[in-house]
Amino acid sequence: IFFQIFDAFKSRLHDSNSKVNQVALETMHKMIPLLKDNLTPVINMLIPAMVDNNLNSKNAGIYAAATNVIQALCQHLDNSLLLQPFCTKAQFLNGKAKQDMTEKLA
């Protein structure tokens, strides 16, 4: 059931409605400290949804929410779980998102 919940939630993380997108990111930011390593099974699904469009967003609220989510992941999850998805994103992103992910990896 955990996968079903996050599969549905994932689409809100890159919703075309910027308000929905931002609230989803802010909600994710609140959920990370509560769920911590329980997110392990869904982390490879969630990171692309959180990062792909959001770190390059021209909407300041969405960008701030996305960077807060990435920071929360780094603070509350085992960093070894984040290494592969962060490397993949850093390799294939461009612009500010690539810079942000590269800095997180460093």
PDB file of C-alpha atoms in Angstrom:
ATOM      1  CA  ILE A   1       0.000   0.000   0.000  1.00  0.00           C
ATOM      2  CA  PHE A   2       3.019   2.270   0.615  1.00  0.00           C
ATOM      3  CA  PHE A   3       3.866   2.137  -3.112  1.00  0.00           C
ATOM      4  CA  GLN A   4       0.289   2.940  -4.090  1.00  0.00           C
ATOM      5  CA  ILE A   5       0.209   6.006  -1.864  1.00  0.00           C
ATOM      6  CA  PHE A   6       3.488   7.394  -3.143  1.00  0.00           C
ATOM      7  CA  ASP A   7       2.737   6.478  -6.737  1.00  0.00           C
ATOM      8  CA  ALA A   8      -0.360   8.689  -6.523  1.00  0.00           C
ATOM      9  CA  PHE A   9       1.517  11.383  -4.599  1.00  0.00           C
ATOM     10  CA  LYS A  10       4.379  11.383  -7.113  1.00  0.00           C
ATOM     11  CA  SER A  11       2.237  12.904  -9.838  1.00  0.00           C
ATOM     12  CA  ARG A  12       1.409  15.850  -7.544  1.00  0.00           C
ATOM     13  CA  LEU A  13       5.145  16.575  -7.220  1.00  0.00           C
ATOM     14  CA  HIS A  14       5.234  17.636 -10.856  1.00  0.00           C
ATOM     15  CA  ASP A  15       1.654  18.782 -11.311  1.00  0.00           C
ATOM     16  CA  SER A  16       1.074  21.386 -14.026  1.00  0.00           C
ATOM     17  CA  ASN A  17      -0.776  23.545 -11.481  1.00  0.00           C
ATOM     18  CA  SER A  18       2.032  25.383  -9.685  1.00  0.00           C
ATOM     19  CA  LYS A  19       0.054  25.741  -6.455  1.00  0.00           C
ATOM     20  CA  VAL A  20      -0.608  21.996  -6.284  1.00  0.00           C
ATOM     21  CA  ASN A  21       3.033  21.321  -7.118  1.00  0.00           C
ATOM     22  CA  GLN A  22       4.305  23.647  -4.395  1.00  0.00           C
ATOM     23  CA  VAL A  23       1.956  22.271  -1.724  1.00  0.00           C
ATOM     24  CA  ALA A  24       3.006  18.717  -2.641  1.00  0.00           C
ATOM     25  CA  LEU A  25       6.679  19.651  -2.234  1.00  0.00           C
ATOM     26  CA  GLU A  26       5.991  21.391   1.080  1.00  0.00           C
ATOM     27  CA  THR A  27       4.042  18.343   2.263  1.00  0.00           C
ATOM     28  CA  MET A  28       6.888  16.056   1.233  1.00  0.00           C
ATOM     29  CA  HIS A  29       9.259  18.252   3.223  1.00  0.00           C
ATOM     30  CA  LYS A  30       7.100  17.690   6.327  1.00  0.00           C
ATOM     31  CA  MET A  31       6.789  13.937   5.729  1.00  0.00           C
ATOM     32  CA  ILE A  32      10.504  13.185   5.325  1.00  0.00           C
ATOM     33  CA  PRO A  33      11.467  13.651   9.014  1.00  0.00           C
ATOM     34  CA  LEU A  34       8.505  11.500  10.051  1.00  0.00           C
ATOM     35  CA  LEU A  35       9.113   8.649   7.621  1.00  0.00           C
ATOM     36  CA  LYS A  36      12.935   8.767   7.442  1.00  0.00           C
ATOM     37  CA  ASP A  37      14.408   5.466   6.234  1.00  0.00           C
ATOM     38  CA  ASN A  38      10.911   4.053   5.676  1.00  0.00           C
ATOM     39  CA  LEU A  39      11.083   6.010   2.409  1.00  0.00           C
ATOM     40  CA  THR A  40      13.814   3.662   1.170  1.00  0.00           C
ATOM     41  CA  PRO A  41      11.513   1.535  -1.035  1.00  0.00           C
ATOM     42  CA  VAL A  42      10.153   4.591  -2.871  1.00  0.00           C
ATOM     43  CA  ILE A  43      13.167   6.919  -2.918  1.00  0.00           C
ATOM     44  CA  ASN A  44      14.176   6.044  -6.502  1.00  0.00           C
ATOM     45  CA  MET A  45      10.651   6.897  -7.629  1.00  0.00           C
ATOM     46  CA  LEU A  46      10.363  10.107  -5.602  1.00  0.00           C
ATOM     47  CA  ILE A  47      13.699  11.810  -6.295  1.00  0.00           C
ATOM     48  CA  PRO A  48      13.102  12.275 -10.039  1.00  0.00           C
ATOM     49  CA  ALA A  49       9.594  13.586  -9.326  1.00  0.00           C
ATOM     50  CA  MET A  50      10.951  16.054  -6.768  1.00  0.00           C
ATOM     51  CA  VAL A  51      13.945  17.196  -8.783  1.00  0.00           C
ATOM     52  CA  ASP A  52      13.326  17.087 -12.530  1.00  0.00           C
ATOM     53  CA  ASN A  53      11.283  20.230 -13.137  1.00  0.00           C
ATOM     54  CA  ASN A  54      11.277  21.722  -9.677  1.00  0.00           C
ATOM     55  CA  LEU A  55      14.949  22.626  -9.286  1.00  0.00           C
ATOM     56  CA  ASN A  56      14.853  24.484 -12.590  1.00  0.00           C
ATOM     57  CA  SER A  57      11.538  26.174 -11.847  1.00  0.00           C
ATOM     58  CA  LYS A  58      11.306  29.921 -12.397  1.00  0.00           C
ATOM     59  CA  ASN A  59       8.671  29.958  -9.634  1.00  0.00           C
ATOM     60  CA  ALA A  60      10.600  30.955  -6.500  1.00  0.00           C
ATOM     61  CA  GLY A  61       8.196  29.107  -4.202  1.00  0.00           C
ATOM     62  CA  ILE A  62       8.545  25.833  -6.086  1.00  0.00           C
ATOM     63  CA  TYR A  63      12.328  26.154  -6.283  1.00  0.00           C
ATOM     64  CA  ALA A  64      12.575  26.910  -2.538  1.00  0.00           C
ATOM     65  CA  ALA A  65      10.284  23.998  -1.667  1.00  0.00           C
ATOM     66  CA  ALA A  66      12.314  21.633  -3.879  1.00  0.00           C
ATOM     67  CA  THR A  67      15.621  22.676  -2.305  1.00  0.00           C
ATOM     68  CA  ASN A  68      14.066  22.236   1.158  1.00  0.00           C
ATOM     69  CA  VAL A  69      13.008  18.706   0.228  1.00  0.00           C
ATOM     70  CA  ILE A  70      16.496  17.827  -1.012  1.00  0.00           C
ATOM     71  CA  GLN A  71      17.985  19.238   2.196  1.00  0.00           C
ATOM     72  CA  ALA A  72      15.528  17.228   4.321  1.00  0.00           C
ATOM     73  CA  LEU A  73      16.429  14.055   2.429  1.00  0.00           C
ATOM     74  CA  CYS A  74      20.104  14.673   3.165  1.00  0.00           C
ATOM     75  CA  GLN A  75      19.408  15.317   6.848  1.00  0.00           C
ATOM     76  CA  HIS A  76      17.043  12.435   7.565  1.00  0.00           C
ATOM     77  CA  LEU A  77      17.980   9.569   5.252  1.00  0.00           C
ATOM     78  CA  ASP A  78      21.080   7.456   5.076  1.00  0.00           C
ATOM     79  CA  ASN A  79      23.250   9.264   2.533  1.00  0.00           C
ATOM     80  CA  SER A  80      24.268   5.986   0.897  1.00  0.00           C
ATOM     81  CA  LEU A  81      20.631   5.615  -0.220  1.00  0.00           C
ATOM     82  CA  LEU A  82      20.762   9.000  -1.926  1.00  0.00           C
ATOM     83  CA  LEU A  83      24.087   8.602  -3.713  1.00  0.00           C
ATOM     84  CA  GLN A  84      22.906   6.702  -6.809  1.00  0.00           C
ATOM     85  CA  PRO A  85      19.719   8.711  -7.494  1.00  0.00           C
ATOM     86  CA  PHE A  86      21.543  12.009  -6.890  1.00  0.00           C
ATOM     87  CA  CYS A  87      24.392  10.970  -9.224  1.00  0.00           C
ATOM     88  CA  THR A  88      21.920  10.020 -11.917  1.00  0.00           C
ATOM     89  CA  LYS A  89      20.082  13.325 -11.604  1.00  0.00           C
ATOM     90  CA  ALA A  90      23.305  15.349 -11.563  1.00  0.00           C
ATOM     91  CA  GLN A  91      24.447  13.575 -14.713  1.00  0.00           C
ATOM     92  CA  PHE A  92      21.321  14.208 -16.760  1.00  0.00           C
ATOM     93  CA  LEU A  93      19.992  17.544 -15.492  1.00  0.00           C
ATOM     94  CA  ASN A  94      20.995  20.944 -16.804  1.00  0.00           C
ATOM     95  CA  GLY A  95      21.142  24.507 -15.559  1.00  0.00           C
ATOM     96  CA  LYS A  96      20.614  25.387 -11.919  1.00  0.00           C
ATOM     97  CA  ALA A  97      19.303  21.895 -11.110  1.00  0.00           C
ATOM     98  CA  LYS A  98      22.559  20.297 -12.264  1.00  0.00           C
ATOM     99  CA  GLN A  99      24.539  22.747 -10.147  1.00  0.00           C
ATOM    100  CA  ASP A 100      22.346  22.133  -7.078  1.00  0.00           C
ATOM    101  CA  MET A 101      22.590  18.349  -7.349  1.00  0.00           C
ATOM    102  CA  THR A 102      26.348  18.470  -7.932  1.00  0.00           C
ATOM    103  CA  GLU A 103      26.763  20.619  -4.821  1.00  0.00           C
ATOM    104  CA  LYS A 104      24.706  18.126  -2.777  1.00  0.00           C
ATOM    105  CA  LEU A 105      26.881  15.289  -3.995  1.00  0.00           C
ATOM    106  CA  ALA A 106      30.047  17.168  -3.061  1.00  0.00           C
TER     107      ALA A 106
END
